PDB file of C-alpha atoms in Angstrom:
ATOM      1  CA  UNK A   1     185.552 101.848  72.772  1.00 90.00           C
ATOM      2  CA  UNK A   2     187.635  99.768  74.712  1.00 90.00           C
ATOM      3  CA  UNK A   3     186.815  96.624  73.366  1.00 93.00           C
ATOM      4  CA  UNK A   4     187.650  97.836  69.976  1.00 93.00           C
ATOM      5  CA  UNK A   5     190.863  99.597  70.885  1.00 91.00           C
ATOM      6  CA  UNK A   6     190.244 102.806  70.988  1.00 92.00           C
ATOM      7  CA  UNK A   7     190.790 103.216  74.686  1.00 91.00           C
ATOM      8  CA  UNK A   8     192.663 101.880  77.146  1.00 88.00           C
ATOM      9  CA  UNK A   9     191.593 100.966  80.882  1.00 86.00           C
ATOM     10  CA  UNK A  10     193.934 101.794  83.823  1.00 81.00           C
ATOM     11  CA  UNK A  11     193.168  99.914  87.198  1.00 78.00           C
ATOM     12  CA  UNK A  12     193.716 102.666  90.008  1.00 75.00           C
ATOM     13  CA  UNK A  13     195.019 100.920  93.314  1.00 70.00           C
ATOM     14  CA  UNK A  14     191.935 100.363  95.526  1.00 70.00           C
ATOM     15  CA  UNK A  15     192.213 102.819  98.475  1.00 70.00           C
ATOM     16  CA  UNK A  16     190.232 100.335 101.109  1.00 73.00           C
ATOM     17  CA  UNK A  17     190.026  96.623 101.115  1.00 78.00           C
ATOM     18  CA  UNK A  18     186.493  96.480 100.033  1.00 78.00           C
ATOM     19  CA  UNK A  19     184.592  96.817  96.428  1.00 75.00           C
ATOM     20  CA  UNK A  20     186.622  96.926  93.372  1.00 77.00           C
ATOM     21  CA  UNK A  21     189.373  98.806  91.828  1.00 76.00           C
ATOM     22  CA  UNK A  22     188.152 101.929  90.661  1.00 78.00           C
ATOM     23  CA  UNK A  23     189.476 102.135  87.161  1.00 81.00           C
ATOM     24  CA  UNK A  24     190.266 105.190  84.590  1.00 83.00           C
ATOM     25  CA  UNK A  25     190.311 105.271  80.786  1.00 85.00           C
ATOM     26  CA  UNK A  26     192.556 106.978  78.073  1.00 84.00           C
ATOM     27  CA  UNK A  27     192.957 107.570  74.467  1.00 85.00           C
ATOM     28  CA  UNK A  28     195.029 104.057  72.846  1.00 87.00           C
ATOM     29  CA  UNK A  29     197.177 104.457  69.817  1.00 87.00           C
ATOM     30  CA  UNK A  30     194.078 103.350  67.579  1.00 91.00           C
ATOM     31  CA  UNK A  31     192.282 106.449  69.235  1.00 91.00           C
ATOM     32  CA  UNK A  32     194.773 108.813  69.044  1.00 89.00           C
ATOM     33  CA  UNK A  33     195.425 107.798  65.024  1.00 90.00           C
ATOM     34  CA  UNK A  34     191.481 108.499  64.782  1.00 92.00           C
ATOM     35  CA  UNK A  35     191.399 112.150  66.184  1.00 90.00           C
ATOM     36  CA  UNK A  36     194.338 112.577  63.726  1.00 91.00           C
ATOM     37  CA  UNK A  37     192.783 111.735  61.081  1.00 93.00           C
ATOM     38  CA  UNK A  38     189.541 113.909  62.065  1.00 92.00           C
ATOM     39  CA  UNK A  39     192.180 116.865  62.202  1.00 90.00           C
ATOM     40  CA  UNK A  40     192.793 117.146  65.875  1.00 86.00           C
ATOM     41  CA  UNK A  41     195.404 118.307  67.382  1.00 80.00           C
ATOM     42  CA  UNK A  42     196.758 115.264  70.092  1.00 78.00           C
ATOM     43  CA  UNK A  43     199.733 114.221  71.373  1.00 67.00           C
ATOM     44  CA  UNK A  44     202.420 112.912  69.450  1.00 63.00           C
ATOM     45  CA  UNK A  45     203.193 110.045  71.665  1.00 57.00           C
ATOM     46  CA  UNK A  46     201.287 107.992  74.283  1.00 55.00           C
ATOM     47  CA  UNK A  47     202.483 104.918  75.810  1.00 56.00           C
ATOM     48  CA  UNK A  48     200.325 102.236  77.902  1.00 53.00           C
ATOM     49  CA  UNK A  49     203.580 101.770  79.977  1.00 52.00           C
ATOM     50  CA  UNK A  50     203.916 105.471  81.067  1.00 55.00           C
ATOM     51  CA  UNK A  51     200.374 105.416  81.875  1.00 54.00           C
ATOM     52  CA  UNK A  52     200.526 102.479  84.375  1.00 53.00           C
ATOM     53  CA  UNK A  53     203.302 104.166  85.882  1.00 56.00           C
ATOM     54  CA  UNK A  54     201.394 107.251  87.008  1.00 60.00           C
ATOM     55  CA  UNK A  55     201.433 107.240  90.832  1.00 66.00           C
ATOM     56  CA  UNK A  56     198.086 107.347  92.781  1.00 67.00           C
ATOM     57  CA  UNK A  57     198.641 111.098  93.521  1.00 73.00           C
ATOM     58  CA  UNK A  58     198.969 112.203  89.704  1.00 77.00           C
ATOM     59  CA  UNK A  59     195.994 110.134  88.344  1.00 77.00           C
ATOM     60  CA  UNK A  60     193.962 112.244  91.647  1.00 78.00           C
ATOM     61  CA  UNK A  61     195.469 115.170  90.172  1.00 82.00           C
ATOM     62  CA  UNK A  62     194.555 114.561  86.560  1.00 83.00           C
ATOM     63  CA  UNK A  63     191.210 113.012  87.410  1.00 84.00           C
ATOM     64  CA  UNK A  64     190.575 116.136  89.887  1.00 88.00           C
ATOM     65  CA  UNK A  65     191.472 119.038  86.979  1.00 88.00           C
ATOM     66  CA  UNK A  66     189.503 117.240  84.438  1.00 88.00           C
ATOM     67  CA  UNK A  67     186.621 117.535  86.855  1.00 91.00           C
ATOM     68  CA  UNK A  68     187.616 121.014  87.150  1.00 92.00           C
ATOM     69  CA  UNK A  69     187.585 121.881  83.350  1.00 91.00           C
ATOM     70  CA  UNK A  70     184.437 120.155  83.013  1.00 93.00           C
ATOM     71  CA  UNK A  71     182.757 122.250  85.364  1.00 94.00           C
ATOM     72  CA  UNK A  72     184.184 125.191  83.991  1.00 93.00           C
ATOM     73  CA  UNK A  73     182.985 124.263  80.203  1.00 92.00           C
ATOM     74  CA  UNK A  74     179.569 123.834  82.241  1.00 94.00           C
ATOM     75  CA  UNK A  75     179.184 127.022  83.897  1.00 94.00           C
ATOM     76  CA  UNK A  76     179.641 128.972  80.726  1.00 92.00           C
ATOM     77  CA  UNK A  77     176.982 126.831  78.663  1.00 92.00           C
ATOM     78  CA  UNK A  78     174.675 127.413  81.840  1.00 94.00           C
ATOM     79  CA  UNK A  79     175.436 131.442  82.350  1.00 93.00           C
ATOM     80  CA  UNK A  80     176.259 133.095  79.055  1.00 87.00           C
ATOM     81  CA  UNK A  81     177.875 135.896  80.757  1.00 91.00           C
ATOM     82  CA  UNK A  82     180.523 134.091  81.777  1.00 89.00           C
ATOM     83  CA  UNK A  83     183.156 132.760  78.981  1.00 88.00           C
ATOM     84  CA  UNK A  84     186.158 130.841  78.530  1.00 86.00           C
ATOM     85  CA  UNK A  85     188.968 132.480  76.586  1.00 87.00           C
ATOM     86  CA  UNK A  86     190.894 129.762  76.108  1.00 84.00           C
ATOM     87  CA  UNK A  87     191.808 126.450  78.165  1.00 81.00           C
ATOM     88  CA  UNK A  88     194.664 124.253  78.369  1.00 79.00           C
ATOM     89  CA  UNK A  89     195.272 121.186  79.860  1.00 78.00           C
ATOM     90  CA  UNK A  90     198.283 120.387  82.260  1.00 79.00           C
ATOM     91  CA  UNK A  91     199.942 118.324  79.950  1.00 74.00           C
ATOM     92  CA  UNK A  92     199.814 121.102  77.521  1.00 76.00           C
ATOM     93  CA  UNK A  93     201.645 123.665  79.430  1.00 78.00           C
ATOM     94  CA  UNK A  94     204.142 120.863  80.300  1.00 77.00           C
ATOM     95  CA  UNK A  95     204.764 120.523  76.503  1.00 75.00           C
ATOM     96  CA  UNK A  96     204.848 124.216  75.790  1.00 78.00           C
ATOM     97  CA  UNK A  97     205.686 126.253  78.847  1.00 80.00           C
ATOM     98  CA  UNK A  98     205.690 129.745  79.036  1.00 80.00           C
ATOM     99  CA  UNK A  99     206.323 132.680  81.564  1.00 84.00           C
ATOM    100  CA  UNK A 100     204.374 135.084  83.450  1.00 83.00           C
ATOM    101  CA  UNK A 101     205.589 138.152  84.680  1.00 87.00           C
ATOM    102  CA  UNK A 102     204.296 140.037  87.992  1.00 89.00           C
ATOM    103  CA  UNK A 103     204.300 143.410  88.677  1.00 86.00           C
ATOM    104  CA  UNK A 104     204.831 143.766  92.148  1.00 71.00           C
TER     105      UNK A 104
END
């Protein structure tokens, strides 16, 4: 997918001075135009640059709640009992916030 543009490959800096960079992937503009097409919802923008700029911490972050979501897709295919009413990504609530109130 890479090699035919549909994703990009982000180097993460190495956290010890041996073995390689471990690296992290993402949708490209040729990508993004496909899941459009197909009728998905994605993000209106996405820049290589802004990517690249993501700090060590953030990508740990990202890379940690995708794991996270994952799992939780998993454990519901696994144990029917259990089920998801919805999920949203990070970068989804940062595009459309909204409030919660607290009794208390």
């Amino acid at each position: 997918l890479t090699d035919l543009g549909y994703c990009q490959r982000l180097w993460l800096p190495r956290t010890d001075q041996h073995g390689s960079s471990p690296s992290v992937y993402c949708l490209a503009i040729k990508g993004l135009n496909f899941l459009r097409s197909e009728g998905l919802d994605v993000p209106s923008r996405s820049r290589r640059s802004e990517q690249v700029r993501r700090s060590l911490y953030f990508l740990d972050h990202t890379l940690a709640l995708n794991d996270f979501l994952i799992a939780a897709e998993l454990l519901c295919c696994q144990l029917p009992d259990f089920e998801l009413a919805g999920m949203l990504h990070e970068r989804d609530l940062k595009q459309h916030p909204f409030d919660v109130q607290v009794d208390g």
